[in-house]
Amino acid sequence: GDTTTGDTTKASTSAIVLNAADPIAERSFVSKAAAHPGRAGFSMLGVNICCGGSMAWLSRGWWFEAMRSPEAFHRLLIDKSVTVLNQTPTAFSQLVRADSAWGGDPEKLSLRYVIFGGEALDIKSLRPWFARHGDASPQLINMYGITETTVHVTWCPLSKRDLDSAANSAIGIPVPDLQCVVLDSNGL
């Protein structure tokens, strides 16, 4: 049977690993950078390992240098040919400034996907990134999930068109194996 560990059961953990890649239709990750020391998003880590990818795990020395220096993190993305980056919008804004200051060929970045989570994304903050890289590659994706779900529940691919949207943050649609219900204060 299921063994509960904290809020996550083995069954739900398996579902995370098996379904997490569906929204981005990517089954062959090449490299992913863990944007948090000692804790990568489990769903993306599991998918990465299950799909034959490799992981650029930042050692404590590298992490502290990259954490203090967005330029060092930018170099790591290029040197390790990272294809999937999962970051908070705040961390990404620092990376955008480093990328702009670097000024090199945008094609040197191997990124296919940049996945946002952990805090609200101000879509308009992506304007400098879209101006330099366009909106096709890498694909920027905003993911949302309240703490109680322990994982992302919705996803929203972003494009330049979203910059002119009235919405500050796009939540998107449910991840394929989930459903979302909006209730009022009466639960209706």
mmCIF file of C-alpha atoms in Angstrom:
data_model
loop_
_atom_site.group_PDB
_atom_site.id
_atom_site.type_symbol
_atom_site.label_atom_id
_atom_site.label_comp_id
_atom_site.label_asym_id
_atom_site.label_seq_id
_atom_site.Cartn_x
_atom_site.Cartn_y
_atom_site.Cartn_z
ATOM 1 C CA GLY A 1 0.000 0.000 0.000
ATOM 2 C CA ASP A 2 0.873 3.667 0.042
ATOM 3 C CA THR A 3 3.375 4.828 2.606
ATOM 4 C CA THR A 4 2.952 8.465 3.545
ATOM 5 C CA THR A 5 6.063 10.577 4.015
ATOM 6 C CA GLY A 6 5.127 14.111 5.013
ATOM 7 C CA ASP A 7 2.439 15.296 2.620
ATOM 8 C CA THR A 8 3.553 13.233 -0.345
ATOM 9 C CA THR A 9 2.703 9.577 -0.870
ATOM 10 C CA LYS A 10 4.675 7.174 -3.022
ATOM 11 C CA ALA A 11 1.731 7.067 -5.432
ATOM 12 C CA SER A 12 1.631 10.845 -5.823
ATOM 13 C CA THR A 13 5.411 10.954 -6.200
ATOM 14 C CA SER A 14 5.170 8.416 -9.032
ATOM 15 C CA ALA A 15 2.459 10.500 -10.672
ATOM 16 C CA ILE A 16 4.655 13.593 -10.456
ATOM 17 C CA VAL A 17 7.520 11.845 -12.208
ATOM 18 C CA LEU A 18 5.355 10.252 -14.881
ATOM 19 C CA ASN A 19 3.301 13.334 -15.716
ATOM 20 C CA ALA A 20 5.529 16.339 -15.092
ATOM 21 C CA ALA A 21 7.046 16.444 -18.575
ATOM 22 C CA ASP A 22 3.723 16.325 -20.441
ATOM 23 C CA PRO A 23 3.063 20.081 -20.430
ATOM 24 C CA ILE A 24 6.336 20.867 -22.120
ATOM 25 C CA ALA A 25 6.242 17.803 -24.374
ATOM 26 C CA GLU A 26 9.902 17.166 -23.707
ATOM 27 C CA ARG A 27 11.125 13.636 -23.128
ATOM 28 C CA SER A 28 14.841 14.063 -23.726
ATOM 29 C CA PHE A 29 16.334 16.603 -21.354
ATOM 30 C CA VAL A 30 20.020 17.096 -21.963
ATOM 31 C CA SER A 31 20.994 19.106 -18.931
ATOM 32 C CA LYS A 32 19.274 20.989 -16.151
ATOM 33 C CA ALA A 33 20.683 23.409 -13.626
ATOM 34 C CA ALA A 34 19.422 23.161 -10.086
ATOM 35 C CA ALA A 35 18.666 26.722 -9.107
ATOM 36 C CA HIS A 36 18.495 26.005 -5.369
ATOM 37 C CA PRO A 37 21.378 24.539 -3.346
ATOM 38 C CA GLY A 38 20.493 21.122 -2.021
ATOM 39 C CA ARG A 39 16.944 21.131 -3.293
ATOM 40 C CA ALA A 40 15.884 20.854 -6.892
ATOM 41 C CA GLY A 41 12.212 20.651 -7.765
ATOM 42 C CA PHE A 42 11.574 16.942 -7.301
ATOM 43 C CA SER A 43 9.210 16.618 -10.236
ATOM 44 C CA MET A 44 11.724 18.069 -12.681
ATOM 45 C CA LEU A 45 14.628 16.156 -11.132
ATOM 46 C CA GLY A 46 12.686 12.894 -11.384
ATOM 47 C CA VAL A 47 11.663 13.531 -14.969
ATOM 48 C CA ASN A 48 15.203 14.506 -15.879
ATOM 49 C CA ILE A 49 16.616 11.265 -14.480
ATOM 50 C CA CYS A 50 13.794 9.065 -15.831
ATOM 51 C CA CYS A 51 14.145 10.540 -19.319
ATOM 52 C CA GLY A 52 17.877 9.973 -19.693
ATOM 53 C CA GLY A 53 19.032 13.506 -19.016
ATOM 54 C CA SER A 54 21.981 14.701 -17.022
ATOM 55 C CA MET A 55 22.043 17.184 -14.208
ATOM 56 C CA ALA A 56 24.436 20.049 -13.585
ATOM 57 C CA TRP A 57 24.383 19.928 -9.797
ATOM 58 C CA LEU A 58 26.106 22.926 -8.307
ATOM 59 C CA SER A 59 28.686 22.151 -5.653
ATOM 60 C CA ARG A 60 28.813 24.396 -2.622
ATOM 61 C CA GLY A 61 31.730 26.415 -4.014
ATOM 62 C CA TRP A 62 30.164 26.783 -7.439
ATOM 63 C CA TRP A 63 26.789 27.518 -5.917
ATOM 64 C CA PHE A 64 28.029 30.368 -3.764
ATOM 65 C CA GLU A 65 29.921 31.906 -6.670
ATOM 66 C CA ALA A 66 26.918 31.535 -8.981
ATOM 67 C CA MET A 67 24.546 32.787 -6.303
ATOM 68 C CA ARG A 68 26.606 35.908 -5.728
ATOM 69 C CA SER A 69 27.324 36.419 -9.379
ATOM 70 C CA PRO A 70 24.616 36.160 -12.034
ATOM 71 C CA GLU A 71 27.500 36.406 -14.531
ATOM 72 C CA ALA A 72 29.007 33.190 -13.107
ATOM 73 C CA PHE A 73 25.621 31.470 -13.321
ATOM 74 C CA HIS A 74 25.249 32.665 -16.921
ATOM 75 C CA ARG A 75 28.685 31.170 -17.698
ATOM 76 C CA LEU A 76 27.611 27.893 -16.083
ATOM 77 C CA LEU A 77 24.529 27.751 -18.325
ATOM 78 C CA ILE A 78 26.742 28.112 -21.391
ATOM 79 C CA ASP A 79 29.593 25.855 -20.204
ATOM 80 C CA LYS A 80 27.268 23.004 -19.158
ATOM 81 C CA SER A 81 24.926 23.402 -22.161
ATOM 82 C CA VAL A 82 21.939 23.586 -19.841
ATOM 83 C CA THR A 83 18.680 23.067 -21.734
ATOM 84 C CA VAL A 84 16.082 23.340 -18.948
ATOM 85 C CA LEU A 85 16.295 26.035 -16.284
ATOM 86 C CA ASN A 86 13.876 26.235 -13.369
ATOM 87 C CA GLN A 87 14.141 29.553 -11.509
ATOM 88 C CA THR A 88 12.179 32.064 -9.512
ATOM 89 C CA PRO A 89 11.325 35.211 -11.449
ATOM 90 C CA THR A 90 13.575 37.230 -9.104
ATOM 91 C CA ALA A 91 16.605 35.052 -9.856
ATOM 92 C CA PHE A 92 15.798 35.136 -13.575
ATOM 93 C CA SER A 93 15.694 38.951 -13.587
ATOM 94 C CA GLN A 94 19.312 38.932 -12.378
ATOM 95 C CA LEU A 95 20.195 36.445 -15.118
ATOM 96 C CA VAL A 96 18.511 38.680 -17.721
ATOM 97 C CA ARG A 97 20.739 41.590 -16.649
ATOM 98 C CA ALA A 98 23.854 39.377 -16.804
ATOM 99 C CA ASP A 99 22.873 38.076 -20.252
ATOM 100 C CA SER A 100 22.307 41.611 -21.537
ATOM 101 C CA ALA A 101 25.626 42.854 -20.096
ATOM 102 C CA TRP A 102 27.433 39.848 -21.594
ATOM 103 C CA GLY A 103 26.181 40.873 -25.019
ATOM 104 C CA GLY A 104 27.474 37.730 -26.763
ATOM 105 C CA ASP A 105 25.682 35.567 -29.281
ATOM 106 C CA PRO A 106 22.332 34.484 -27.768
ATOM 107 C CA GLU A 107 22.719 31.172 -29.634
ATOM 108 C CA LYS A 108 25.507 30.200 -27.202
ATOM 109 C CA LEU A 109 22.809 29.490 -24.617
ATOM 110 C CA SER A 110 21.450 25.973 -25.140
ATOM 111 C CA LEU A 111 18.281 26.674 -23.188
ATOM 112 C CA ARG A 112 15.113 25.105 -24.598
ATOM 113 C CA TYR A 113 12.880 25.875 -21.609
ATOM 114 C CA VAL A 114 12.922 28.364 -18.752
ATOM 115 C CA ILE A 115 10.366 27.378 -16.128
ATOM 116 C CA PHE A 116 9.249 29.911 -13.532
ATOM 117 C CA GLY A 117 7.864 29.001 -10.135
ATOM 118 C CA GLY A 118 8.051 29.819 -6.476
ATOM 119 C CA GLU A 119 6.715 33.370 -6.681
ATOM 120 C CA ALA A 120 4.492 35.556 -8.840
ATOM 121 C CA LEU A 121 5.886 36.437 -12.257
ATOM 122 C CA ASP A 122 5.506 39.989 -13.544
ATOM 123 C CA ILE A 123 5.212 39.221 -17.248
ATOM 124 C CA LYS A 124 6.323 42.709 -18.251
ATOM 125 C CA SER A 125 9.696 42.025 -16.608
ATOM 126 C CA LEU A 126 10.401 39.615 -19.493
ATOM 127 C CA ARG A 127 10.476 42.404 -22.107
ATOM 128 C CA PRO A 128 14.322 42.677 -22.206
ATOM 129 C CA TRP A 129 14.671 38.887 -22.522
ATOM 130 C CA PHE A 130 12.138 38.683 -25.368
ATOM 131 C CA ALA A 131 13.832 41.637 -27.118
ATOM 132 C CA ARG A 132 17.160 39.789 -27.097
ATOM 133 C CA HIS A 133 16.065 36.140 -27.498
ATOM 134 C CA GLY A 134 12.585 36.229 -29.027
ATOM 135 C CA ASP A 135 9.837 34.031 -27.647
ATOM 136 C CA ALA A 136 10.327 30.735 -29.476
ATOM 137 C CA SER A 137 13.605 29.433 -28.105
ATOM 138 C CA PRO A 138 13.891 29.076 -25.260
ATOM 139 C CA GLN A 139 10.208 28.680 -24.441
ATOM 140 C CA LEU A 140 9.380 30.524 -21.224
ATOM 141 C CA ILE A 141 6.788 28.762 -19.053
ATOM 142 C CA ASN A 142 5.116 30.041 -15.909
ATOM 143 C CA MET A 143 4.031 27.308 -13.514
ATOM 144 C CA TYR A 144 1.813 27.733 -10.484
ATOM 145 C CA GLY A 145 1.005 25.576 -7.506
ATOM 146 C CA ILE A 146 -0.055 26.486 -4.017
ATOM 147 C CA THR A 147 2.032 25.132 -1.163
ATOM 148 C CA GLU A 148 -0.624 22.578 -0.196
ATOM 149 C CA THR A 149 -0.234 20.795 -3.549
ATOM 150 C CA THR A 150 3.567 20.422 -3.065
ATOM 151 C CA VAL A 151 4.045 20.684 -6.832
ATOM 152 C CA HIS A 152 3.014 22.771 -9.823
ATOM 153 C CA VAL A 153 -0.657 22.499 -10.731
ATOM 154 C CA THR A 154 -0.904 24.782 -13.777
ATOM 155 C CA TRP A 155 1.376 25.843 -16.594
ATOM 156 C CA CYS A 156 1.350 28.714 -19.072
ATOM 157 C CA PRO A 157 3.674 29.077 -22.085
ATOM 158 C CA LEU A 158 4.566 32.747 -22.494
ATOM 159 C CA SER A 159 5.094 34.847 -25.622
ATOM 160 C CA LYS A 160 5.721 38.464 -26.599
ATOM 161 C CA ARG A 161 1.950 38.924 -26.950
ATOM 162 C CA ASP A 162 1.638 38.431 -23.191
ATOM 163 C CA LEU A 163 3.695 41.593 -22.595
ATOM 164 C CA ASP A 164 0.699 43.687 -23.668
ATOM 165 C CA SER A 165 -1.784 41.709 -21.584
ATOM 166 C CA ALA A 166 -3.616 43.444 -18.762
ATOM 167 C CA ALA A 167 -2.739 40.537 -16.458
ATOM 168 C CA ASN A 168 0.419 40.823 -14.368
ATOM 169 C CA SER A 169 0.886 37.082 -13.941
ATOM 170 C CA ALA A 170 -0.475 34.270 -16.072
ATOM 171 C CA ILE A 171 -1.464 31.117 -14.210
ATOM 172 C CA GLY A 172 -2.430 29.128 -17.303
ATOM 173 C CA ILE A 173 -4.200 25.796 -17.531
ATOM 174 C CA PRO A 174 -4.008 22.621 -15.439
ATOM 175 C CA VAL A 175 -1.136 20.210 -15.927
ATOM 176 C CA PRO A 176 -2.616 17.324 -18.032
ATOM 177 C CA ASP A 177 -3.228 14.873 -15.174
ATOM 178 C CA LEU A 178 -4.898 17.465 -12.894
ATOM 179 C CA GLN A 179 -8.026 19.569 -12.796
ATOM 180 C CA CYS A 180 -8.635 22.936 -11.182
ATOM 181 C CA VAL A 181 -11.848 24.194 -9.643
ATOM 182 C CA VAL A 182 -12.444 27.804 -8.620
ATOM 183 C CA LEU A 183 -14.767 28.127 -5.635
ATOM 184 C CA ASP A 184 -16.296 31.128 -3.929
ATOM 185 C CA SER A 185 -16.160 31.709 -0.149
ATOM 186 C CA ASN A 186 -19.138 29.330 0.260
ATOM 187 C CA GLY A 187 -17.345 26.510 -1.526
ATOM 188 C CA LEU A 188 -19.581 26.796 -4.585
#
